[in-house]
Short mmCIF file of C-alpha atoms in Angstrom, two decimals:
data_model
loop_
_atom_site.label_atom_id
_atom_site.label_comp_id
_atom_site.label_asym_id
_atom_site.label_seq_id
_atom_site.Cartn_x
_atom_site.Cartn_y
_atom_site.Cartn_z
CA MET U 1 -12.90 103.75 -92.09
CA SER U 2 -15.41 107.35 -91.39
CA HIS U 3 -18.82 107.23 -93.22
CA LEU U 4 -17.39 111.17 -94.08
CA GLU U 5 -14.26 109.34 -95.43
CA ARG U 6 -16.28 106.35 -97.23
CA ALA U 7 -18.13 108.86 -99.40
CA ALA U 8 -14.98 111.13 -99.82
CA GLU U 9 -13.87 108.08 -101.75
CA PHE U 10 -16.45 106.87 -103.28
CA GLU U 11 -16.68 110.04 -104.78
CA ALA U 12 -12.88 110.34 -105.77
CA ALA U 13 -13.16 107.40 -107.30
CA PRO U 14 -13.41 107.01 -111.34
CA ARG U 15 -17.02 106.42 -112.89
CA ARG U 16 -17.17 104.44 -115.09
CA GLN U 17 -18.89 106.00 -118.20
CA LEU U 18 -21.24 103.73 -120.38
CA GLY U 19 -20.53 104.07 -124.02
CA PHE U 20 -21.96 102.86 -126.87
CA PRO U 21 -20.91 99.54 -127.43
CA HIS U 22 -18.32 98.83 -129.94
CA ILE U 23 -19.17 98.17 -134.02
CA PHE U 24 -18.49 93.56 -133.42
CA VAL U 25 -20.98 93.83 -130.13
CA VAL U 26 -23.76 95.04 -132.68
CA LEU U 27 -23.13 93.62 -135.14
CA PHE U 28 -23.07 90.52 -132.72
CA THR U 29 -26.25 91.15 -131.79
CA PHE U 30 -27.98 91.61 -134.53
CA ILE U 31 -26.40 88.22 -135.40
CA CYS U 32 -28.31 86.79 -132.10
CA VAL U 33 -31.33 88.68 -133.32
CA ALA U 34 -31.10 86.85 -136.38
CA ALA U 35 -30.72 83.75 -134.67
CA ALA U 36 -33.56 84.09 -132.28
CA MET U 37 -36.11 85.23 -135.11
CA THR U 38 -35.70 81.55 -137.23
CA TYR U 39 -37.83 80.65 -134.05
CA LEU U 40 -40.79 82.99 -134.24
CA ILE U 41 -40.96 83.40 -138.12
CA ASP U 42 -42.07 79.68 -140.12
CA ALA U 43 -39.59 78.90 -143.01
CA GLY U 44 -40.73 78.85 -146.20
CA SER U 45 -39.66 79.38 -149.74
CA TYR U 46 -40.40 80.35 -153.18
CA GLU U 47 -39.57 78.49 -156.17
CA ARG U 48 -36.77 79.77 -158.37
CA VAL U 49 -36.46 79.79 -162.29
CA LEU U 50 -33.76 80.84 -164.94
CA SER U 51 -34.92 83.67 -166.40
CA GLU U 52 -33.51 83.72 -170.44
CA GLN U 53 -31.05 86.20 -169.43
CA GLY U 54 -29.60 83.57 -166.74
CA LYS U 55 -30.59 85.68 -163.72
CA THR U 56 -32.75 83.48 -161.17
CA VAL U 57 -35.81 84.81 -159.85
CA VAL U 58 -39.04 84.19 -158.25
CA ILE U 59 -42.19 82.48 -159.65
CA PRO U 60 -44.86 84.60 -157.66
CA GLY U 61 -47.41 82.40 -156.06
CA SER U 62 -45.15 79.95 -155.82
CA TYR U 63 -44.75 80.36 -151.90
CA ALA U 64 -45.00 77.36 -149.41
CA ALA U 65 -44.48 75.85 -145.89
CA ILE U 66 -40.54 74.10 -145.36
CA ASP U 67 -39.15 72.20 -143.34
CA GLY U 68 -36.63 74.95 -140.87
CA GLN U 69 -33.60 74.70 -139.60
CA PRO U 70 -33.57 77.29 -136.84
CA ALA U 71 -30.57 78.16 -135.01
CA THR U 72 -28.77 76.42 -132.81
CA LEU U 73 -26.50 77.23 -129.59
CA LEU U 74 -23.28 77.76 -131.77
CA THR U 75 -24.51 79.25 -135.11
CA PRO U 76 -24.11 82.84 -134.31
CA PHE U 77 -20.86 82.42 -133.36
CA ILE U 78 -20.51 79.82 -136.84
CA ALA U 79 -22.31 82.46 -138.47
CA VAL U 80 -19.37 85.01 -137.82
CA PHE U 81 -16.82 82.53 -139.90
CA GLU U 82 -19.28 82.01 -142.70
CA GLY U 83 -19.84 85.92 -142.76
CA MET U 84 -15.72 86.53 -144.06
CA LYS U 85 -16.22 83.33 -146.05
CA GLU U 86 -19.60 85.42 -147.96
CA GLY U 87 -17.80 88.69 -147.55
CA SER U 88 -14.55 87.87 -148.53
CA SER U 89 -13.87 89.38 -151.30
CA ILE U 90 -14.61 92.67 -150.01
CA ILE U 91 -13.01 91.83 -147.03
CA PHE U 92 -9.31 91.78 -149.69
CA PHE U 93 -10.41 94.12 -150.95
CA ILE U 94 -9.86 95.82 -148.16
CA PHE U 95 -7.15 94.74 -147.29
CA ILE U 96 -4.73 95.31 -150.31
CA SER U 97 -6.41 99.18 -151.26
CA GLY U 98 -5.98 99.93 -147.57
CA GLY U 99 -1.95 98.93 -147.97
CA ALA U 100 -1.71 100.68 -150.73
CA PHE U 101 -2.45 103.99 -149.62
CA GLY U 102 -0.81 103.29 -146.56
CA VAL U 103 2.17 103.04 -148.93
CA LEU U 104 1.40 106.71 -150.35
CA LYS U 105 0.36 108.05 -147.04
CA ALA U 106 4.12 106.98 -145.43
CA THR U 107 5.42 108.89 -148.91
CA GLY U 108 3.93 112.52 -147.31
CA VAL U 109 2.55 113.72 -150.87
CA LEU U 110 -0.86 113.77 -149.47
CA GLN U 111 -0.37 116.67 -146.42
CA LYS U 112 1.69 118.83 -149.71
CA LEU U 113 -1.45 117.97 -151.92
CA VAL U 114 -3.43 119.52 -149.22
CA ALA U 115 -1.45 121.86 -148.10
CA SER U 116 -1.34 123.15 -152.47
CA ILE U 117 -5.28 123.21 -152.41
CA SER U 118 -6.00 124.84 -149.47
CA ARG U 119 -2.76 127.59 -150.50
CA SER U 120 -4.53 127.55 -154.34
CA LEU U 121 -8.41 127.78 -153.03
CA SER U 122 -7.82 130.87 -150.47
CA GLY U 123 -9.66 129.80 -147.57
CA HIS U 124 -12.43 128.55 -150.30
CA ASP U 125 -11.82 124.39 -149.81
CA ILE U 126 -15.88 124.30 -148.92
CA ILE U 127 -16.53 124.16 -152.81
CA LEU U 128 -14.62 120.19 -152.76
CA ILE U 129 -17.39 119.31 -150.90
CA PRO U 130 -20.25 119.54 -153.33
CA LEU U 131 -17.87 118.96 -155.95
CA LEU U 132 -16.44 115.78 -155.14
CA MET U 133 -20.33 114.79 -153.85
CA LEU U 134 -21.42 114.80 -157.23
CA LEU U 135 -18.37 113.04 -159.02
CA PHE U 136 -19.59 110.37 -156.46
CA ALA U 137 -23.35 110.76 -157.23
CA ILE U 138 -22.33 110.49 -160.66
CA GLY U 139 -20.44 106.92 -160.45
CA GLY U 140 -23.64 105.81 -158.03
CA ALA U 141 -26.26 106.79 -160.91
CA THR U 142 -24.34 105.23 -163.90
CA PHE U 143 -22.20 101.82 -162.78
CA GLY U 144 -23.52 101.86 -158.93
CA LEU U 145 -20.55 102.93 -157.20
CA ALA U 146 -21.29 101.48 -153.86
CA GLU U 147 -18.35 98.75 -152.66
CA GLU U 148 -15.53 101.08 -153.95
CA THR U 149 -16.48 104.34 -151.98
CA ILE U 150 -14.75 102.49 -149.01
CA ALA U 151 -11.09 102.96 -151.48
CA PHE U 152 -11.86 106.82 -151.09
CA ILE U 153 -12.43 107.62 -147.43
CA ILE U 154 -9.12 105.66 -147.09
CA ILE U 155 -7.96 108.97 -149.27
CA LEU U 156 -10.07 111.59 -147.81
CA ALA U 157 -9.80 110.55 -144.41
CA PRO U 158 -6.76 111.95 -143.44
CA MET U 159 -7.10 115.20 -146.50
CA MET U 160 -10.19 116.22 -145.02
CA ARG U 161 -8.79 116.04 -141.62
CA MET U 162 -6.01 118.03 -142.39
CA LEU U 163 -8.06 120.67 -143.84
CA GLY U 164 -10.00 121.24 -140.82
CA TYR U 165 -13.48 119.31 -141.29
CA ASN U 166 -13.82 115.98 -139.13
CA SER U 167 -13.69 112.29 -139.55
CA MET U 168 -18.14 112.40 -140.44
CA VAL U 169 -17.59 114.62 -143.17
CA ALA U 170 -14.64 112.27 -144.69
CA ALA U 171 -17.67 109.40 -144.26
CA ALA U 172 -20.13 111.72 -145.41
CA VAL U 173 -18.65 113.28 -148.84
CA PRO U 174 -18.26 108.98 -150.74
CA LEU U 175 -21.49 107.85 -148.49
CA VAL U 176 -23.99 109.99 -148.78
CA GLY U 177 -22.72 111.41 -152.36
CA ALA U 178 -22.81 107.79 -153.46
CA GLY U 179 -26.06 107.01 -152.36
CA ALA U 180 -28.42 109.45 -153.06
CA GLY U 181 -26.42 108.69 -156.85
CA PHE U 182 -27.48 105.41 -156.62
CA SER U 183 -30.58 105.77 -154.94
CA ALA U 184 -32.05 107.81 -157.86
CA ALA U 185 -30.02 106.63 -160.39
CA PHE U 186 -30.75 106.81 -164.42
CA MET U 187 -28.97 104.59 -165.48
CA ASN U 188 -27.56 101.78 -163.43
CA PRO U 189 -27.44 98.25 -165.22
CA PHE U 190 -26.93 97.18 -161.15
CA THR U 191 -30.54 98.22 -160.47
CA VAL U 192 -32.60 100.16 -162.61
CA GLY U 193 -31.42 97.68 -165.75
CA VAL U 194 -32.23 94.51 -163.76
CA ALA U 195 -35.38 95.89 -162.79
CA GLN U 196 -36.27 97.07 -165.69
CA ASP U 197 -35.13 94.01 -167.33
CA ILE U 198 -37.44 91.26 -165.40
CA ALA U 199 -40.39 94.47 -165.79
CA GLN U 200 -39.48 93.78 -169.40
CA LEU U 201 -39.67 97.82 -169.95
CA PRO U 202 -37.21 98.90 -172.12
CA MET U 203 -33.53 99.66 -171.02
CA PHE U 204 -33.12 103.16 -169.32
CA SER U 205 -36.43 103.97 -169.93
CA GLY U 206 -38.21 106.81 -168.66
CA MET U 207 -35.02 108.91 -168.55
CA GLY U 208 -36.27 112.30 -168.69
CA LEU U 209 -37.93 112.36 -165.02
CA ARG U 210 -35.31 109.36 -163.34
CA VAL U 211 -32.90 112.72 -164.30
CA VAL U 212 -35.11 115.75 -162.31
CA TYR U 213 -35.48 113.49 -159.72
CA TRP U 214 -32.29 112.71 -159.44
CA LEU U 215 -31.57 116.31 -159.56
CA VAL U 216 -33.56 116.97 -156.48
CA PHE U 217 -32.11 113.94 -154.92
CA VAL U 218 -28.48 114.56 -155.33
CA GLY U 219 -28.79 118.33 -154.69
CA VAL U 220 -30.35 118.07 -151.02
CA SER U 221 -28.37 115.61 -149.74
CA ILE U 222 -25.31 117.39 -150.85
CA ALA U 223 -26.94 120.45 -149.47
CA PHE U 224 -26.88 118.78 -146.07
CA VAL U 225 -23.25 118.15 -145.79
CA THR U 226 -21.88 120.83 -147.11
CA TYR U 227 -24.08 123.05 -144.41
CA TYR U 228 -22.70 120.83 -141.82
CA ALA U 229 -19.19 121.01 -142.76
CA ALA U 230 -19.15 124.62 -143.19
CA ARG U 231 -20.20 124.61 -139.51
CA VAL U 232 -17.70 122.31 -137.77
CA LYS U 233 -15.13 123.73 -140.38
CA SER U 234 -12.02 124.65 -138.32
CA PRO U 235 -8.70 125.91 -138.91
CA PRO U 236 -6.63 123.52 -141.35
CA VAL U 237 -4.39 121.06 -139.03
CA PRO U 238 -1.95 118.55 -140.40
CA GLY U 239 -2.96 115.25 -140.34
CA ALA U 240 -2.75 112.79 -137.49
CA ALA U 241 0.14 110.79 -138.74
CA ALA U 242 2.47 114.24 -139.24
CA SER U 243 4.08 115.10 -136.62
CA GLN U 244 4.63 118.94 -138.15
CA ASP U 245 2.45 122.17 -136.18
CA VAL U 246 1.11 123.45 -139.92
CA LEU U 247 0.52 121.87 -142.96
CA ASP U 248 3.49 121.00 -145.48
CA GLU U 249 3.89 124.50 -147.22
CA SER U 250 7.01 123.36 -150.03
CA PRO U 251 6.34 123.17 -153.33
CA LEU U 252 5.47 119.55 -154.84
CA SER U 253 8.69 118.29 -155.89
CA HIS U 254 9.33 115.84 -159.17
CA SER U 255 9.14 112.57 -157.79
CA ASP U 256 5.99 113.94 -156.18
CA ARG U 257 4.30 114.74 -159.00
CA LEU U 258 4.94 111.14 -160.61
CA ILE U 259 3.56 109.58 -157.04
CA LEU U 260 0.21 111.98 -157.37
CA SER U 261 0.25 110.62 -161.60
CA ALA U 262 0.07 106.79 -160.61
CA PHE U 263 -2.65 107.94 -158.16
CA ALA U 264 -4.57 109.51 -160.62
CA GLY U 265 -3.52 107.27 -163.44
CA SER U 266 -5.32 104.28 -161.20
CA ILE U 267 -7.74 105.90 -160.80
CA LEU U 268 -9.02 106.75 -163.88
CA LEU U 269 -7.81 103.36 -164.72
CA ILE U 270 -10.65 101.87 -162.66
CA ALA U 271 -13.14 103.87 -163.25
CA TYR U 272 -12.18 103.39 -167.00
CA GLY U 273 -12.41 99.69 -166.51
CA VAL U 274 -15.33 99.50 -164.45
CA ILE U 275 -17.79 101.69 -167.42
CA ARG U 276 -16.49 99.76 -170.26
CA HIS U 277 -14.71 96.22 -169.34
CA GLY U 278 -17.80 95.96 -165.86
CA TRP U 279 -14.64 95.70 -164.03
CA TYR U 280 -15.16 94.71 -159.90
CA ILE U 281 -13.04 94.49 -156.71
CA GLY U 282 -10.72 91.88 -158.45
CA GLU U 283 -9.26 93.90 -161.00
CA MET U 284 -9.39 97.00 -158.86
CA SER U 285 -7.77 95.42 -156.38
CA GLY U 286 -5.20 94.40 -159.04
CA VAL U 287 -4.40 98.11 -159.90
CA PHE U 288 -4.01 99.50 -156.45
CA LEU U 289 -1.61 96.89 -156.12
CA LEU U 290 0.58 97.94 -159.27
CA MET U 291 -0.29 101.85 -157.61
CA CYS U 292 1.33 100.72 -154.85
CA MET U 293 4.60 99.32 -156.36
CA LEU U 294 5.43 102.31 -158.38
CA VAL U 295 4.34 104.81 -155.86
CA GLY U 296 6.79 103.07 -153.73
CA ALA U 297 9.31 102.82 -156.99
CA PHE U 298 9.07 107.12 -157.72
CA ALA U 299 9.44 107.91 -153.71
CA ARG U 300 12.80 106.07 -153.93
CA MET U 301 11.29 102.77 -152.38
CA SER U 302 13.61 99.87 -151.14
CA PRO U 303 11.08 96.83 -151.70
CA ASN U 304 11.18 96.27 -147.53
CA GLU U 305 9.90 99.49 -147.08
CA ILE U 306 7.15 99.32 -149.54
CA ALA U 307 6.46 95.88 -147.81
CA GLU U 308 6.81 97.57 -144.54
CA GLN U 309 4.45 100.11 -144.89
CA PHE U 310 1.90 98.17 -146.83
CA VAL U 311 1.24 95.84 -143.66
CA ASN U 312 0.83 99.81 -141.65
CA GLY U 313 -2.18 99.66 -143.95
CA LEU U 314 -3.09 96.62 -143.02
CA LYS U 315 -3.29 97.15 -139.91
CA ASP U 316 -4.71 100.48 -139.76
CA ILE U 317 -7.45 99.03 -141.74
CA ALA U 318 -7.97 95.70 -140.51
CA MET U 319 -11.15 96.26 -138.20
CA GLY U 320 -13.26 98.08 -141.05
CA ALA U 321 -12.31 95.02 -143.10
CA LEU U 322 -13.58 92.21 -140.53
CA VAL U 323 -16.71 94.36 -140.24
CA VAL U 324 -17.46 93.19 -143.39
CA GLY U 325 -18.15 89.74 -142.05
CA PHE U 326 -20.18 90.37 -139.03
CA ALA U 327 -22.27 92.01 -141.23
CA PHE U 328 -22.93 89.02 -143.43
CA GLY U 329 -23.07 87.11 -140.61
CA ILE U 330 -26.39 88.01 -140.08
CA LEU U 331 -27.94 87.61 -143.35
CA ILE U 332 -26.10 83.89 -143.40
CA VAL U 333 -27.89 83.20 -140.34
CA LEU U 334 -31.64 84.32 -141.81
CA LYS U 335 -30.89 82.76 -145.31
CA ASN U 336 -29.90 79.52 -143.55
CA GLY U 337 -33.00 79.81 -141.21
CA SER U 338 -35.28 80.36 -144.63
CA ILE U 339 -36.83 82.48 -143.19
CA LEU U 340 -36.53 85.69 -145.73
CA ASP U 341 -38.72 84.34 -148.26
CA THR U 342 -41.54 84.25 -145.39
CA ILE U 343 -40.66 87.64 -144.47
CA LEU U 344 -41.64 88.74 -148.45
CA TYR U 345 -44.17 86.98 -148.61
CA HIS U 346 -46.48 88.22 -145.63
CA LEU U 347 -45.24 91.65 -146.64
CA GLU U 348 -46.18 91.39 -150.08
CA GLN U 349 -49.68 90.56 -148.55
CA LEU U 350 -50.02 93.09 -146.73
CA ILE U 351 -49.55 95.94 -149.55
CA GLY U 352 -51.57 94.34 -151.62
CA GLY U 353 -55.05 94.90 -150.66
CA MET U 354 -54.25 99.13 -150.30
CA PRO U 355 -55.85 101.38 -152.30
CA PRO U 356 -53.73 101.77 -155.73
CA VAL U 357 -51.52 104.55 -154.89
CA LEU U 358 -50.94 103.64 -150.80
CA THR U 359 -49.90 99.86 -152.39
CA ALA U 360 -47.46 101.97 -154.33
CA VAL U 361 -46.14 103.76 -151.99
CA GLY U 362 -46.28 100.29 -149.43
CA MET U 363 -43.74 98.21 -152.48
CA PHE U 364 -41.50 101.72 -151.73
CA LEU U 365 -41.70 101.46 -147.99
CA VAL U 366 -41.32 96.91 -148.84
CA GLN U 367 -38.32 96.98 -150.52
CA MET U 368 -36.68 99.78 -148.29
CA LEU U 369 -37.44 96.65 -145.92
CA LEU U 370 -36.22 94.18 -147.51
CA ASN U 371 -32.74 95.98 -148.05
CA CYS U 372 -32.21 95.88 -144.61
CA LEU U 373 -32.24 91.79 -145.35
CA VAL U 374 -30.86 91.58 -149.11
CA PRO U 375 -28.07 94.52 -149.09
CA SER U 376 -27.06 93.71 -152.97
CA GLY U 377 -29.32 95.80 -155.21
CA SER U 378 -29.62 92.94 -158.17
CA GLY U 379 -29.84 90.36 -155.79
CA GLN U 380 -33.21 92.42 -153.95
CA ALA U 381 -34.45 92.77 -158.00
CA ALA U 382 -33.93 89.06 -158.49
CA LEU U 383 -35.97 88.27 -155.35
CA THR U 384 -38.51 91.08 -155.50
CA MET U 385 -39.56 92.31 -158.85
CA PRO U 386 -40.46 89.29 -159.87
CA LEU U 387 -43.22 89.88 -157.54
CA MET U 388 -43.60 93.29 -157.56
CA VAL U 389 -44.78 93.86 -161.36
CA PRO U 390 -47.53 91.29 -161.31
CA LEU U 391 -49.08 93.00 -158.56
CA ALA U 392 -48.52 96.35 -159.99
CA ASP U 393 -50.91 95.63 -163.54
CA LEU U 394 -53.18 94.03 -160.88
CA VAL U 395 -53.31 97.39 -158.25
CA GLY U 396 -53.32 99.34 -161.69
CA VAL U 397 -49.66 100.97 -160.81
CA THR U 398 -47.36 101.36 -164.22
CA ARG U 399 -44.36 99.13 -163.73
CA GLN U 400 -42.30 101.98 -164.61
CA THR U 401 -43.13 103.02 -161.12
CA ALA U 402 -42.64 99.96 -159.46
CA VAL U 403 -39.21 100.31 -160.80
CA LEU U 404 -38.84 103.41 -159.22
CA ALA U 405 -40.26 102.28 -155.62
CA PHE U 406 -37.81 99.25 -155.99
CA GLN U 407 -34.48 101.07 -156.59
CA LEU U 408 -35.37 104.17 -154.17
CA GLY U 409 -36.16 101.58 -151.66
CA ASP U 410 -33.14 99.65 -152.11
CA GLY U 411 -31.01 102.89 -152.01
CA ILE U 412 -31.95 105.02 -149.12
CA THR U 413 -31.16 102.21 -146.38
CA ASN U 414 -27.57 101.81 -148.14
CA ILE U 415 -25.66 104.02 -145.44
CA ILE U 416 -27.76 103.46 -142.39
CA THR U 417 -28.30 99.33 -142.29
CA PRO U 418 -25.68 97.60 -140.36
CA THR U 419 -25.53 94.49 -142.72
CA SER U 420 -24.71 96.59 -145.96
CA GLY U 421 -21.06 95.55 -145.31
CA TYR U 422 -19.19 98.22 -147.35
CA PHE U 423 -21.33 101.22 -145.44
CA MET U 424 -20.16 99.55 -142.37
CA ALA U 425 -16.18 99.43 -143.01
CA GLY U 426 -17.08 102.56 -144.18
CA LEU U 427 -17.74 103.98 -141.43
CA SER U 428 -15.13 102.19 -139.28
CA VAL U 429 -12.43 103.25 -141.83
CA ALA U 430 -13.35 107.08 -141.00
CA GLY U 431 -13.46 106.17 -137.50
CA VAL U 432 -16.83 107.38 -137.25
CA SER U 433 -19.37 105.00 -134.43
CA TRP U 434 -22.48 103.23 -136.24
CA SER U 435 -24.49 104.80 -133.59
CA LYS U 436 -23.38 108.63 -133.78
CA TRP U 437 -23.32 108.67 -137.59
CA ILE U 438 -27.33 107.73 -137.12
CA LYS U 439 -27.98 110.55 -135.12
CA TRP U 440 -26.25 113.02 -137.70
CA ILE U 441 -27.81 111.62 -141.00
CA LEU U 442 -31.46 111.22 -138.92
CA PRO U 443 -33.10 114.40 -140.67
CA LEU U 444 -31.57 113.25 -143.89
CA PHE U 445 -33.16 109.96 -144.39
CA LEU U 446 -36.41 111.60 -143.39
CA ILE U 447 -36.49 114.54 -145.87
CA GLN U 448 -35.22 111.57 -148.54
CA LEU U 449 -37.73 109.45 -147.09
CA MET U 450 -40.79 112.47 -147.90
CA LEU U 451 -38.62 112.93 -150.95
CA ALA U 452 -39.28 109.14 -152.22
CA ALA U 453 -42.88 108.32 -150.89
CA SER U 454 -43.21 111.78 -153.03
CA MET U 455 -41.78 111.05 -156.27
CA VAL U 456 -43.42 107.17 -156.46
CA THR U 457 -46.74 109.37 -155.90
CA LEU U 458 -45.96 111.72 -158.53
CA ALA U 459 -45.05 108.87 -160.49
CA TYR U 460 -48.07 106.70 -159.95
CA TYR U 461 -50.66 109.86 -160.70
CA ILE U 462 -48.92 110.81 -164.29
CA SER U 463 -49.70 107.31 -164.74
CA TRP U 464 -45.69 107.11 -165.32
CA SER U 465 -44.79 104.64 -168.62
#
């Protein structure tokens, strides 16, 4: 073969495209990095006590070095299994809700509903974006809507595509909406409530300024997503599961209305249960399973057909559910290596010697970094507030400002960090890669970062109490 022939053959050969690694590869890499950190960071621990309210809290000044157990070669592999166990409740919630919405999707009623909405709004369906985001933001601010957004992404992903929006919009509406409301919440019992209780402040005190901050934070986030959605809007097309060339324009039948009533009733029942009775994903899973059976019955499906469509829904959602286990695996390695408290101790020492206003902003930044390691709002409050409250008293920062720094720092990284299981699962369900999401949300994240720092600074200067 001549040089020219070899060159031609080389040019004709398909070249491998360098793409972003699979989400499982990304998360397992983070697990390995966490394992390596157990050799680089000394093990340590704070003493903890059970408070009068039944919460396990840290004793300030009790940090001490301990004998740690660095990771072994098997640790990253075992961590995946342990992470699945740790996140099992969320994983099974995703499976059950995904199966239930598989039955709903099989009825075809979603296509009819989207067509009806599109006709009624006469091409102005962009208004759905801010309205839906506002509802999610209210949920985040009042009852800590977070993990529950996964179920809504399952619903919104096909509907948004049918209306002409892309998967990024489908993921952003619930994630950014609930995330913004959660971050600047005015009465979230899992963040504001727990933190104020530890700080010995009246429950949900400082409501006036919190509502103003919430309106600003949520308003900016809604504007960002709505502007993007308007730019990417294309003519409505059917969802991936539909085979028709145009949206189904047949009117809703009596059976369709019964199906939609079962769906809407389930959502309202869940909202009532969460707000009034403190329901969590166990009760929600039960309601979705009931909805699945009602929807199948109203659609005149046989029990076997309902089961088959439920299994199809499981298949569609499987990767998103398993992502949760990988994300929890990162935290398992850090906890078992006893390095979480060491990281907290050094961050506390870092901000303790700053001027008061910088200490206030530093608290926010520390909480933001720690949220990547402890992505539970109430868990992070129990871990950090017993340390941040005396530090705030010492340097002249009000306790209300310390609570604000905590909730903002805890919130804005929830939809960025790969250790946030529900967030990573939501992206997977919507079909959006983590790398693509990060590039897209980075401008909004920087805006939120500046807003949060400004809000903490203002709270310090007005001695908010």
